[in-house]
mmCIF file of C-alpha atoms and ligand atoms in Angstrom:
data_model
loop_
_atom_site.group_PDB
_atom_site.id
_atom_site.type_symbol
_atom_site.label_atom_id
_atom_site.label_comp_id
_atom_site.label_asym_id
_atom_site.label_seq_id
_atom_site.Cartn_x
_atom_site.Cartn_y
_atom_site.Cartn_z
ATOM 1 C CA MET A 574 -75.177 2.411 19.087
ATOM 2 C CA ASP A 575 -71.916 2.624 17.175
ATOM 3 C CA ASP A 576 -73.273 5.622 15.303
ATOM 4 C CA LEU A 577 -74.210 7.300 18.541
ATOM 5 C CA ARG A 578 -70.693 6.683 19.852
ATOM 6 C CA GLU A 579 -69.029 8.062 16.720
ATOM 7 C CA THR A 580 -71.130 11.216 16.518
ATOM 8 C CA THR A 581 -70.867 11.970 20.207
ATOM 9 C CA LEU A 582 -67.100 11.544 20.323
ATOM 10 C CA SER A 583 -66.542 13.655 17.231
ATOM 11 C CA ARG A 584 -68.832 16.403 18.589
ATOM 12 C CA ILE A 585 -66.804 16.388 21.792
ATOM 13 C CA GLU A 586 -63.593 16.659 19.832
ATOM 14 C CA ALA A 587 -64.977 19.540 17.766
ATOM 15 C CA ALA A 588 -66.323 21.532 20.723
ATOM 16 C CA THR A 589 -64.684 24.941 21.027
ATOM 17 C CA ASP A 590 -65.938 26.010 24.433
ATOM 18 C CA GLU A 591 -67.448 24.692 27.627
ATOM 19 C CA ALA A 592 -71.020 25.591 26.691
ATOM 20 C CA GLU A 593 -70.818 23.488 23.560
ATOM 21 C CA LEU A 594 -69.313 20.650 25.534
ATOM 22 C CA GLU A 595 -72.194 20.827 27.998
ATOM 23 C CA GLU A 596 -74.708 20.597 25.132
ATOM 24 C CA VAL A 597 -73.079 17.423 23.885
ATOM 25 C CA ARG A 598 -73.053 15.996 27.384
ATOM 26 C CA LEU A 599 -76.769 16.663 27.879
ATOM 27 C CA ALA A 600 -77.651 15.208 24.499
ATOM 28 C CA ALA A 601 -75.740 12.008 25.230
ATOM 29 C CA ILE A 602 -75.710 11.267 28.914
ATOM 30 C CA GLY A 603 -77.944 13.981 30.431
ATOM 31 C CA LYS A 604 -81.254 12.815 31.953
ATOM 32 C CA LYS A 605 -82.930 12.862 28.579
ATOM 33 C CA GLY A 606 -79.821 12.068 26.581
ATOM 34 C CA GLU A 607 -79.716 9.250 24.091
ATOM 35 C CA VAL A 608 -77.573 6.935 26.194
ATOM 36 C CA SER A 609 -79.743 7.525 29.239
ATOM 37 C CA LEU A 610 -82.891 6.788 27.225
ATOM 38 C CA ALA A 611 -81.364 3.602 25.878
ATOM 39 C CA MET A 612 -80.475 2.591 29.430
ATOM 40 C CA ARG A 613 -84.030 3.117 30.479
ATOM 41 C CA GLN A 614 -85.130 0.580 27.884
ATOM 42 C CA LEU A 615 -83.006 -2.121 29.434
ATOM 43 C CA GLY A 616 -85.897 -2.984 31.787
ATOM 44 C CA GLY A 617 -88.085 -4.082 28.886
ATOM 45 C CA MET A 618 -85.478 -6.393 27.396
ATOM 46 C CA SER A 619 -85.071 -10.113 27.777
ATOM 47 C CA PRO A 620 -82.366 -11.153 30.266
ATOM 48 C CA GLU A 621 -80.029 -12.194 27.409
ATOM 49 C CA GLU A 622 -80.435 -8.904 25.539
ATOM 50 C CA ARG A 623 -79.925 -6.983 28.761
ATOM 51 C CA LYS A 624 -76.786 -8.921 29.568
ATOM 52 C CA GLU A 625 -75.341 -7.842 26.254
ATOM 53 C CA ALA A 626 -76.639 -4.251 26.023
ATOM 54 C CA GLY A 627 -76.196 -3.231 29.682
ATOM 55 C CA PRO A 628 -72.404 -3.403 29.885
ATOM 56 C CA ARG A 629 -72.075 -1.852 26.421
ATOM 57 C CA LEU A 630 -74.184 1.140 27.446
ATOM 58 C CA ASN A 631 -72.289 1.542 30.723
ATOM 59 C CA ALA A 632 -68.968 1.389 28.901
ATOM 60 C CA LEU A 633 -70.217 3.956 26.388
ATOM 61 C CA LYS A 634 -71.341 6.260 29.171
ATOM 62 C CA ASP A 635 -67.910 5.968 30.838
ATOM 63 C CA GLU A 636 -66.127 6.592 27.573
ATOM 64 C CA ILE A 637 -68.180 9.727 26.879
ATOM 65 C CA THR A 638 -67.689 11.016 30.426
ATOM 66 C CA ALA A 639 -63.918 10.546 30.145
ATOM 67 C CA ALA A 640 -63.772 12.173 26.697
ATOM 68 C CA ILE A 641 -65.689 15.194 28.005
ATOM 69 C CA ALA A 642 -63.365 15.559 31.018
ATOM 70 C CA ALA A 643 -60.285 15.344 28.809
ATOM 71 C CA LYS A 644 -61.650 17.889 26.365
ATOM 72 C CA LYS A 645 -62.598 20.206 29.215
ATOM 73 C CA ALA A 646 -59.055 20.067 30.598
ATOM 74 C CA ALA A 647 -57.624 20.735 27.133
ATOM 75 C CA LEU A 648 -59.902 23.753 26.670
ATOM 76 C CA GLU A 649 -58.836 25.124 30.080
ATOM 77 C CA ASP A 650 -55.171 24.684 29.234
ATOM 78 C CA ALA A 651 -55.621 26.462 25.942
ATOM 79 C CA ALA A 652 -57.485 29.311 27.657
ATOM 80 C CA LEU A 653 -54.668 29.695 30.188
ATOM 81 C CA GLU A 654 -52.040 29.651 27.442
ATOM 82 C CA ALA A 655 -53.915 32.333 25.564
ATOM 83 C CA ARG A 656 -54.213 34.453 28.682
ATOM 84 C CA LEU A 657 -50.541 34.101 29.529
ATOM 85 C CA ALA A 658 -49.573 35.054 25.991
ATOM 86 C CA GLU A 659 -51.825 38.097 26.121
ATOM 87 C CA GLU A 660 -50.895 39.309 29.600
ATOM 88 C CA TRP A 661 -47.145 38.812 29.184
ATOM 89 C CA LEU A 662 -45.151 41.602 30.765
ATOM 90 C CA ASP A 663 -41.434 42.312 30.466
ATOM 91 C CA VAL A 664 -40.446 43.437 33.954
ATOM 92 C CA THR A 665 -36.864 43.967 32.812
ATOM 93 C CA LEU A 666 -37.771 46.847 30.499
ATOM 94 C CA PRO A 667 -36.344 50.186 31.666
ATOM 95 C CA ALA A 668 -38.845 52.630 33.126
ATOM 96 C CA ARG A 669 -40.173 55.447 30.956
ATOM 97 C CA ALA A 670 -38.002 58.550 31.278
ATOM 98 C CA ALA A 671 -40.559 60.785 33.009
ATOM 99 C CA PHE A 672 -41.203 58.111 35.546
ATOM 100 C CA ARG A 673 -37.545 57.358 36.042
ATOM 101 C CA ASP A 674 -36.551 60.892 37.020
ATOM 102 C CA HIS A 675 -38.860 60.925 39.963
ATOM 103 C CA THR A 676 -39.025 57.489 41.384
ATOM 104 C CA GLN A 677 -36.076 55.333 40.470
ATOM 105 C CA GLY A 678 -34.583 53.814 43.613
ATOM 106 C CA SER A 679 -30.936 53.210 44.352
ATOM 107 C CA VAL A 680 -28.855 50.243 45.415
ATOM 108 C CA HIS A 681 -28.197 50.326 49.167
ATOM 109 C CA PRO A 682 -24.486 50.467 50.101
ATOM 110 C CA VAL A 683 -24.830 47.144 51.949
ATOM 111 C CA SER A 684 -26.234 45.457 48.823
ATOM 112 C CA GLN A 685 -23.532 47.070 46.720
ATOM 113 C CA VAL A 686 -20.695 45.924 48.991
ATOM 114 C CA TRP A 687 -22.283 42.478 49.426
ATOM 115 C CA GLU A 688 -22.176 42.072 45.628
ATOM 116 C CA GLU A 689 -18.656 43.464 45.382
ATOM 117 C CA CYS A 690 -17.409 40.966 47.981
ATOM 118 C CA THR A 691 -19.194 38.011 46.391
ATOM 119 C CA ALA A 692 -17.737 38.885 42.995
ATOM 120 C CA ILE A 693 -14.173 39.218 44.288
ATOM 121 C CA PHE A 694 -14.303 35.974 46.270
ATOM 122 C CA ALA A 695 -15.977 34.203 43.343
ATOM 123 C CA ASP A 696 -12.885 35.076 41.293
ATOM 124 C CA MET A 697 -10.856 33.187 43.893
ATOM 125 C CA GLY A 698 -13.127 30.130 43.691
ATOM 126 C CA PHE A 699 -15.356 30.752 46.714
ATOM 127 C CA ALA A 700 -19.003 29.710 46.318
ATOM 128 C CA VAL A 701 -21.791 31.414 48.266
ATOM 129 C CA ALA A 702 -23.429 29.473 51.128
ATOM 130 C CA GLU A 703 -26.373 30.499 53.247
ATOM 131 C CA GLY A 704 -27.931 29.556 56.553
ATOM 132 C CA PRO A 705 -30.934 30.542 58.684
ATOM 133 C CA GLN A 706 -30.990 33.748 60.726
ATOM 134 C CA VAL A 707 -32.948 32.039 63.502
ATOM 135 C CA GLU A 708 -30.407 29.458 64.558
ATOM 136 C CA SER A 709 -30.278 26.716 67.172
ATOM 137 C CA ASP A 710 -27.838 27.472 69.972
ATOM 138 C CA TRP A 711 -25.990 24.306 69.019
ATOM 139 C CA TYR A 712 -25.026 25.719 65.603
ATOM 140 C CA ASN A 713 -24.456 29.245 66.894
ATOM 141 C CA PHE A 714 -22.367 28.220 69.931
ATOM 142 C CA ASP A 715 -21.724 24.571 70.899
ATOM 143 C CA ALA A 716 -20.634 23.327 67.474
ATOM 144 C CA LEU A 717 -18.234 26.283 67.359
ATOM 145 C CA ASN A 718 -16.608 25.182 70.600
ATOM 146 C CA ILE A 719 -18.402 27.823 72.672
ATOM 147 C CA PRO A 720 -19.781 25.796 75.614
ATOM 148 C CA GLY A 721 -22.706 26.910 77.786
ATOM 149 C CA HIS A 722 -20.645 28.627 80.458
ATOM 150 C CA HIS A 723 -18.342 30.380 77.993
ATOM 151 C CA PRO A 724 -18.172 34.178 78.510
ATOM 152 C CA SER A 725 -18.480 34.908 74.794
ATOM 153 C CA ARG A 726 -22.140 33.837 74.927
ATOM 154 C CA ALA A 727 -22.743 36.757 77.232
ATOM 155 C CA GLU A 728 -20.275 39.017 75.394
ATOM 156 C CA MET A 729 -22.169 38.645 72.161
ATOM 157 C CA ASP A 730 -25.365 40.088 73.695
ATOM 158 C CA THR A 731 -27.432 37.343 72.184
ATOM 159 C CA PHE A 732 -31.119 37.729 71.354
ATOM 160 C CA TYR A 733 -32.943 34.608 72.515
ATOM 161 C CA MET A 734 -36.206 33.521 70.886
ATOM 162 C CA ALA A 735 -39.181 33.533 73.262
ATOM 163 C CA ARG A 736 -40.429 30.147 74.424
ATOM 164 C CA ALA A 737 -43.928 29.082 75.422
ATOM 165 C CA ASP A 738 -44.202 27.549 78.909
ATOM 166 C CA GLY A 739 -43.521 23.835 78.723
ATOM 167 C CA ASP A 740 -41.827 24.049 75.331
ATOM 168 C CA ASP A 741 -38.629 22.149 76.016
ATOM 169 C CA ARG A 742 -37.101 22.086 72.552
ATOM 170 C CA PRO A 743 -33.484 23.322 72.572
ATOM 171 C CA PRO A 744 -33.283 27.137 72.613
ATOM 172 C CA HIS A 745 -33.003 29.182 69.423
ATOM 173 C CA VAL A 746 -31.274 32.513 68.976
ATOM 174 C CA LEU A 747 -30.944 35.189 66.329
ATOM 175 C CA ARG A 748 -27.528 34.189 65.026
ATOM 176 C CA THR A 749 -24.822 36.405 66.498
ATOM 177 C CA HIS A 750 -22.400 35.731 63.640
ATOM 178 C CA THR A 751 -22.264 33.952 60.283
ATOM 179 C CA SER A 752 -19.937 31.262 61.697
ATOM 180 C CA PRO A 753 -22.755 28.666 62.155
ATOM 181 C CA VAL A 754 -22.850 28.493 58.362
ATOM 182 C CA GLN A 755 -19.352 26.991 58.558
ATOM 183 C CA ILE A 756 -20.825 23.973 60.346
ATOM 184 C CA ARG A 757 -23.850 23.729 58.071
ATOM 185 C CA SER A 758 -21.662 23.848 54.957
ATOM 186 C CA MET A 759 -19.260 21.231 56.277
ATOM 187 C CA GLN A 760 -22.172 18.938 57.084
ATOM 188 C CA ALA A 761 -23.826 19.490 53.716
ATOM 189 C CA GLN A 762 -20.791 19.407 51.452
ATOM 190 C CA GLY A 763 -17.902 17.772 53.306
ATOM 191 C CA ALA A 764 -14.282 18.496 52.414
ATOM 192 C CA PRO A 765 -12.651 20.039 50.429
ATOM 193 C CA LEU A 766 -14.648 23.234 50.785
ATOM 194 C CA ARG A 767 -14.306 26.850 49.734
ATOM 195 C CA ILE A 768 -17.243 29.085 50.618
ATOM 196 C CA ILE A 769 -18.183 32.548 51.718
ATOM 197 C CA CYS A 770 -21.375 33.336 53.545
ATOM 198 C CA PRO A 771 -22.704 36.882 53.483
ATOM 199 C CA GLY A 772 -25.685 37.491 55.747
ATOM 200 C CA ARG A 773 -27.499 39.290 58.519
ATOM 201 C CA VAL A 774 -26.483 38.830 62.135
ATOM 202 C CA TYR A 775 -27.875 40.205 65.394
ATOM 203 C CA ARG A 776 -26.523 41.497 68.706
ATOM 204 C CA ALA A 777 -28.136 43.708 71.333
ATOM 205 C CA ASP A 778 -25.921 46.739 70.781
ATOM 206 C CA TYR A 779 -26.546 50.307 69.580
ATOM 207 C CA ASP A 780 -24.144 53.222 69.056
ATOM 208 C CA GLN A 781 -22.370 55.015 66.207
ATOM 209 C CA THR A 782 -20.664 51.855 65.005
ATOM 210 C CA HIS A 783 -23.117 49.195 66.249
ATOM 211 C CA THR A 784 -26.699 48.347 65.304
ATOM 212 C CA PRO A 785 -28.723 45.370 66.621
ATOM 213 C CA MET A 786 -28.812 43.947 63.087
ATOM 214 C CA PHE A 787 -25.742 44.124 60.902
ATOM 215 C CA HIS A 788 -24.011 42.151 58.155
ATOM 216 C CA GLN A 789 -21.069 39.812 58.109
ATOM 217 C CA ILE A 790 -19.287 37.845 55.482
ATOM 218 C CA GLU A 791 -17.832 34.555 56.598
ATOM 219 C CA GLY A 792 -15.078 32.777 54.682
ATOM 220 C CA LEU A 793 -14.082 29.138 54.980
ATOM 221 C CA ALA A 794 -11.515 27.135 53.032
ATOM 222 C CA ILE A 795 -10.812 23.502 53.889
ATOM 223 C CA ASP A 796 -8.363 21.259 52.131
ATOM 224 C CA ARG A 797 -5.485 18.913 52.927
ATOM 225 C CA ASP A 798 -2.764 21.506 53.380
ATOM 226 C CA ILE A 799 -4.389 24.928 53.834
ATOM 227 C CA SER A 800 -2.320 27.257 56.022
ATOM 228 C CA MET A 801 -2.296 30.777 57.502
ATOM 229 C CA ALA A 802 -0.251 31.797 54.455
ATOM 230 C CA ASN A 803 -3.224 31.020 52.213
ATOM 231 C CA LEU A 804 -5.438 33.076 54.519
ATOM 232 C CA LYS A 805 -3.083 36.037 54.322
ATOM 233 C CA TRP A 806 -2.870 35.881 50.531
ATOM 234 C CA VAL A 807 -6.634 35.588 50.090
ATOM 235 C CA LEU A 808 -7.306 38.542 52.401
ATOM 236 C CA GLU A 809 -4.645 40.786 50.859
ATOM 237 C CA GLU A 810 -5.882 39.946 47.411
ATOM 238 C CA PHE A 811 -9.414 40.728 48.559
ATOM 239 C CA PHE A 812 -8.591 44.117 50.110
ATOM 240 C CA THR A 813 -6.573 45.182 47.109
ATOM 241 C CA ALA A 814 -9.441 44.374 44.739
ATOM 242 C CA TYR A 815 -12.044 45.834 47.079
ATOM 243 C CA PHE A 816 -10.299 49.151 47.758
ATOM 244 C CA GLY A 817 -8.815 49.336 44.269
ATOM 245 C CA ARG A 818 -5.270 49.883 45.594
ATOM 246 C CA SER A 819 -2.693 47.848 47.422
ATOM 247 C CA VAL A 820 -3.484 47.657 51.131
ATOM 248 C CA LYS A 821 -1.097 46.410 53.812
ATOM 249 C CA THR A 822 -2.525 44.058 56.408
ATOM 250 C CA ARG A 823 -1.406 43.326 59.960
ATOM 251 C CA PHE A 824 -2.192 40.064 61.736
ATOM 252 C CA ARG A 825 -2.494 40.381 65.525
ATOM 253 C CA ALA A 826 -2.624 37.283 67.713
ATOM 254 C CA SER A 827 -6.083 36.960 69.226
ATOM 255 C CA HIS A 828 -8.499 34.403 70.538
ATOM 256 C CA PHE A 829 -11.707 32.847 69.207
ATOM 257 C CA PRO A 830 -13.012 29.532 70.554
ATOM 258 C CA PHE A 831 -13.515 28.216 67.001
ATOM 259 C CA THR A 832 -10.037 28.932 65.597
ATOM 260 C CA GLU A 833 -6.541 28.012 66.740
ATOM 261 C CA PRO A 834 -4.357 29.919 66.221
ATOM 262 C CA SER A 835 -6.513 33.032 65.870
ATOM 263 C CA ALA A 836 -5.717 36.436 64.463
ATOM 264 C CA GLU A 837 -7.427 39.762 64.197
ATOM 265 C CA VAL A 838 -6.620 41.519 60.971
ATOM 266 C CA ASP A 839 -5.999 45.251 60.647
ATOM 267 C CA ILE A 840 -5.669 47.196 57.439
ATOM 268 C CA GLN A 841 -3.359 50.108 56.845
ATOM 269 C CA CYS A 842 -4.961 53.541 56.910
ATOM 270 C CA SER A 843 -4.471 57.189 57.772
ATOM 271 C CA PHE A 844 -6.724 59.281 60.003
ATOM 272 C CA GLU A 845 -5.185 62.572 58.912
ATOM 273 C CA GLY A 846 -7.514 65.489 58.292
ATOM 274 C CA GLY A 847 -10.389 63.847 60.129
ATOM 275 C CA THR A 848 -11.120 61.322 57.406
ATOM 276 C CA VAL A 849 -10.091 57.690 57.111
ATOM 277 C CA LYS A 850 -8.030 56.809 54.060
ATOM 278 C CA VAL A 851 -7.378 53.125 53.528
ATOM 279 C CA GLY A 852 -4.110 51.944 51.947
ATOM 280 C CA GLU A 853 -1.959 54.871 53.091
ATOM 281 C CA GLY A 854 -0.493 56.268 56.336
ATOM 282 C CA ASP A 855 0.783 54.606 59.498
ATOM 283 C CA ASP A 856 -2.406 53.789 61.344
ATOM 284 C CA TRP A 857 -4.257 50.515 61.531
ATOM 285 C CA LEU A 858 -7.925 49.645 61.603
ATOM 286 C CA GLU A 859 -9.311 46.316 62.724
ATOM 287 C CA VAL A 860 -11.631 44.799 60.143
ATOM 288 C CA LEU A 861 -11.977 41.081 60.800
ATOM 289 C CA GLY A 862 -11.397 38.009 62.936
ATOM 290 C CA SER A 863 -9.798 34.889 61.538
ATOM 291 C CA GLY A 864 -7.723 31.803 62.191
ATOM 292 C CA MET A 865 -7.210 28.128 61.513
ATOM 293 C CA VAL A 866 -10.414 26.147 62.047
ATOM 294 C CA HIS A 867 -10.318 24.398 65.432
ATOM 295 C CA PRO A 868 -10.211 20.569 65.192
ATOM 296 C CA LYS A 869 -13.332 20.356 67.384
ATOM 297 C CA VAL A 870 -15.181 22.553 64.895
ATOM 298 C CA LEU A 871 -14.148 20.358 61.976
ATOM 299 C CA ARG A 872 -15.339 17.331 63.921
ATOM 300 C CA ALA A 873 -18.692 19.016 64.698
ATOM 301 C CA GLY A 874 -19.044 19.534 60.932
ATOM 302 C CA GLY A 875 -18.352 15.845 60.305
ATOM 303 C CA ILE A 876 -14.858 16.405 58.890
ATOM 304 C CA ASP A 877 -11.833 14.411 60.078
ATOM 305 C CA PRO A 878 -9.238 16.883 61.490
ATOM 306 C CA ASP A 879 -6.446 14.342 60.972
ATOM 307 C CA GLU A 880 -7.030 14.515 57.255
ATOM 308 C CA TRP A 881 -8.229 18.078 56.661
ATOM 309 C CA GLN A 882 -7.491 21.588 57.885
ATOM 310 C CA GLY A 883 -8.628 25.046 56.934
ATOM 311 C CA PHE A 884 -8.885 28.738 57.630
ATOM 312 C CA ALA A 885 -11.934 30.837 58.464
ATOM 313 C CA PHE A 886 -12.597 34.529 58.754
ATOM 314 C CA GLY A 887 -15.512 36.794 59.594
ATOM 315 C CA MET A 888 -15.711 40.390 58.438
ATOM 316 C CA GLY A 889 -18.277 43.164 58.911
ATOM 317 C CA ILE A 890 -19.847 44.138 55.576
ATOM 318 C CA ASP A 891 -21.264 47.406 56.906
ATOM 319 C CA ARG A 892 -17.885 48.231 58.406
ATOM 320 C CA ILE A 893 -15.975 47.934 55.157
ATOM 321 C CA ALA A 894 -18.793 49.758 53.345
ATOM 322 C CA MET A 895 -18.337 52.701 55.747
ATOM 323 C CA LEU A 896 -14.595 52.640 55.104
ATOM 324 C CA LYS A 897 -14.729 52.491 51.331
ATOM 325 C CA TYR A 898 -17.543 54.976 50.814
ATOM 326 C CA GLY A 899 -16.797 57.360 53.704
ATOM 327 C CA ILE A 900 -20.037 56.816 55.596
ATOM 328 C CA PRO A 901 -19.612 58.035 59.186
ATOM 329 C CA ASP A 902 -22.567 56.595 61.112
ATOM 330 C CA LEU A 903 -23.703 52.976 60.913
ATOM 331 C CA ARG A 904 -27.133 53.681 62.397
ATOM 332 C CA ALA A 905 -28.107 55.739 59.333
ATOM 333 C CA PHE A 906 -27.730 52.590 57.176
ATOM 334 C CA PHE A 907 -31.008 51.269 58.513
ATOM 335 C CA ASP A 908 -33.068 54.451 59.000
ATOM 336 C CA SER A 909 -34.568 54.365 55.470
ATOM 337 C CA ASP A 910 -34.047 58.121 55.110
ATOM 338 C CA LEU A 911 -34.580 58.813 51.402
ATOM 339 C CA ARG A 912 -32.082 61.680 51.340
ATOM 340 C CA TRP A 913 -29.421 59.401 52.797
ATOM 341 C CA LEU A 914 -30.299 56.628 50.360
ATOM 342 C CA ARG A 915 -30.085 58.999 47.395
ATOM 343 C CA HIS A 916 -26.755 60.333 48.593
ATOM 344 C CA TYR A 917 -25.029 57.056 49.399
ATOM 345 C CA GLY A 918 -26.994 54.714 47.109
ATOM 346 C CA PHE A 919 -25.706 53.314 43.826
ATOM 347 C CA SER A 920 -27.432 53.480 40.471
ATOM 348 C CA GLY A 921 -26.430 50.037 39.303
ATOM 349 C CA LEU A 922 -24.210 47.229 40.371
ATOM 350 C CA GLN A 923 -20.656 47.638 39.205
ATOM 351 C CA VAL A 924 -18.344 45.088 40.691
ATOM 352 C CA PRO A 925 -14.552 45.137 40.825
ATOM 353 C CA THR A 926 -12.353 42.202 39.880
ATOM 354 C CA LEU A 927 -8.972 40.933 40.980
ATOM 355 C CA ARG A 928 -5.748 42.541 39.714
ATOM 356 C CA GLY A 929 -5.937 41.965 35.987
ATOM 357 C CA GLY A 930 -8.627 39.326 36.521
ATOM 358 C CA VAL A 931 -7.905 35.660 37.111
HETATM 359 N N1 LIG B 184 -17.403 34.943 64.274
HETATM 360 C C1 LIG B 184 -16.423 35.919 64.666
HETATM 361 C C2 LIG B 184 -17.162 37.186 65.119
HETATM 362 O O1 LIG B 184 -18.296 37.364 64.796
HETATM 363 C C3 LIG B 184 -15.477 36.246 63.541
HETATM 364 C C4 LIG B 184 -14.636 35.095 63.119
HETATM 365 C C5 LIG B 184 -15.048 34.259 62.099
HETATM 366 C C6 LIG B 184 -13.412 34.838 63.727
HETATM 367 C C7 LIG B 184 -14.250 33.184 61.712
HETATM 368 C C8 LIG B 184 -12.626 33.796 63.343
HETATM 369 C C9 LIG B 184 -13.044 32.969 62.333
HETATM 370 O O2 LIG B 184 -16.598 38.019 65.789
#
């Protein structure tokens, strides 16, 4: 029986494919295999012989079964490895020239500006945070100090998610701004905190400068002694890097439920000659809302307002894309018109940096 064990195990080890493995299996533990035949002889043995041979045969059968399973798994792994090696494809290779001329796509202005913003804020130590686009009304409103009766719920033209009859979970909305990510980041990371959150937001609105889906970039910095002065510096630094020239800003007192004090920020521009030029002239264009994070908002995010304070801002990505690249109509951003995409699209991501880098 030892011989049988040795030969069977070494044949299993030497098998190079499944068919061969199956042959070995049949010869050893198949119906007419040697182990099976030996088992059949147990009946004719004396009780003592059987007591000794029975368990040995069973153990041998188990050992062979296990060895076959292991070998089978090893053969499958090797086959997969071989296939992966053979079918390997480098998706980063540039397209062949003939192909490229006709079908290469372009980077959408929103993607371009999204990357530009992330790169500039990254230079100032802001990490990127994200949150869901379908948001609970607690995160979108209540946690931001916008209670149920507050007019800004109606002002924001919120899209509510449909509910089945009898479904009494709290309502969900398509987020109307990226500000709920402030709360999520505070809860997840605590203080100190320095994040931006670029993302899609939704409001029921449609005209030359409004689409039901658009993009915002939220900023949030929390530390022990953050002030409006830090906010002003960060924004001026940002606009200068983004527009590639120095841009004056103007802070106008305003009101948001989630900041106190609050300011709307305008950038310097000229409207002369029917086009908008940023960074020159005597006119002003509103580009974002901002302020010092309201103590109630910090508390909703699990941060102690007696110990920490911070600023927040929210800016329209599409808006500043229109300004920088002279795109007149927001609605065209999302029409997927190939001629528009070719005209306003970018061939590759080139991102600006801060004055002289940091
Ligand atoms: N969430 C505001 C909006 O969408 C913008 C904002 C963000 C204002 C952060 C202040 C602070 O209009």
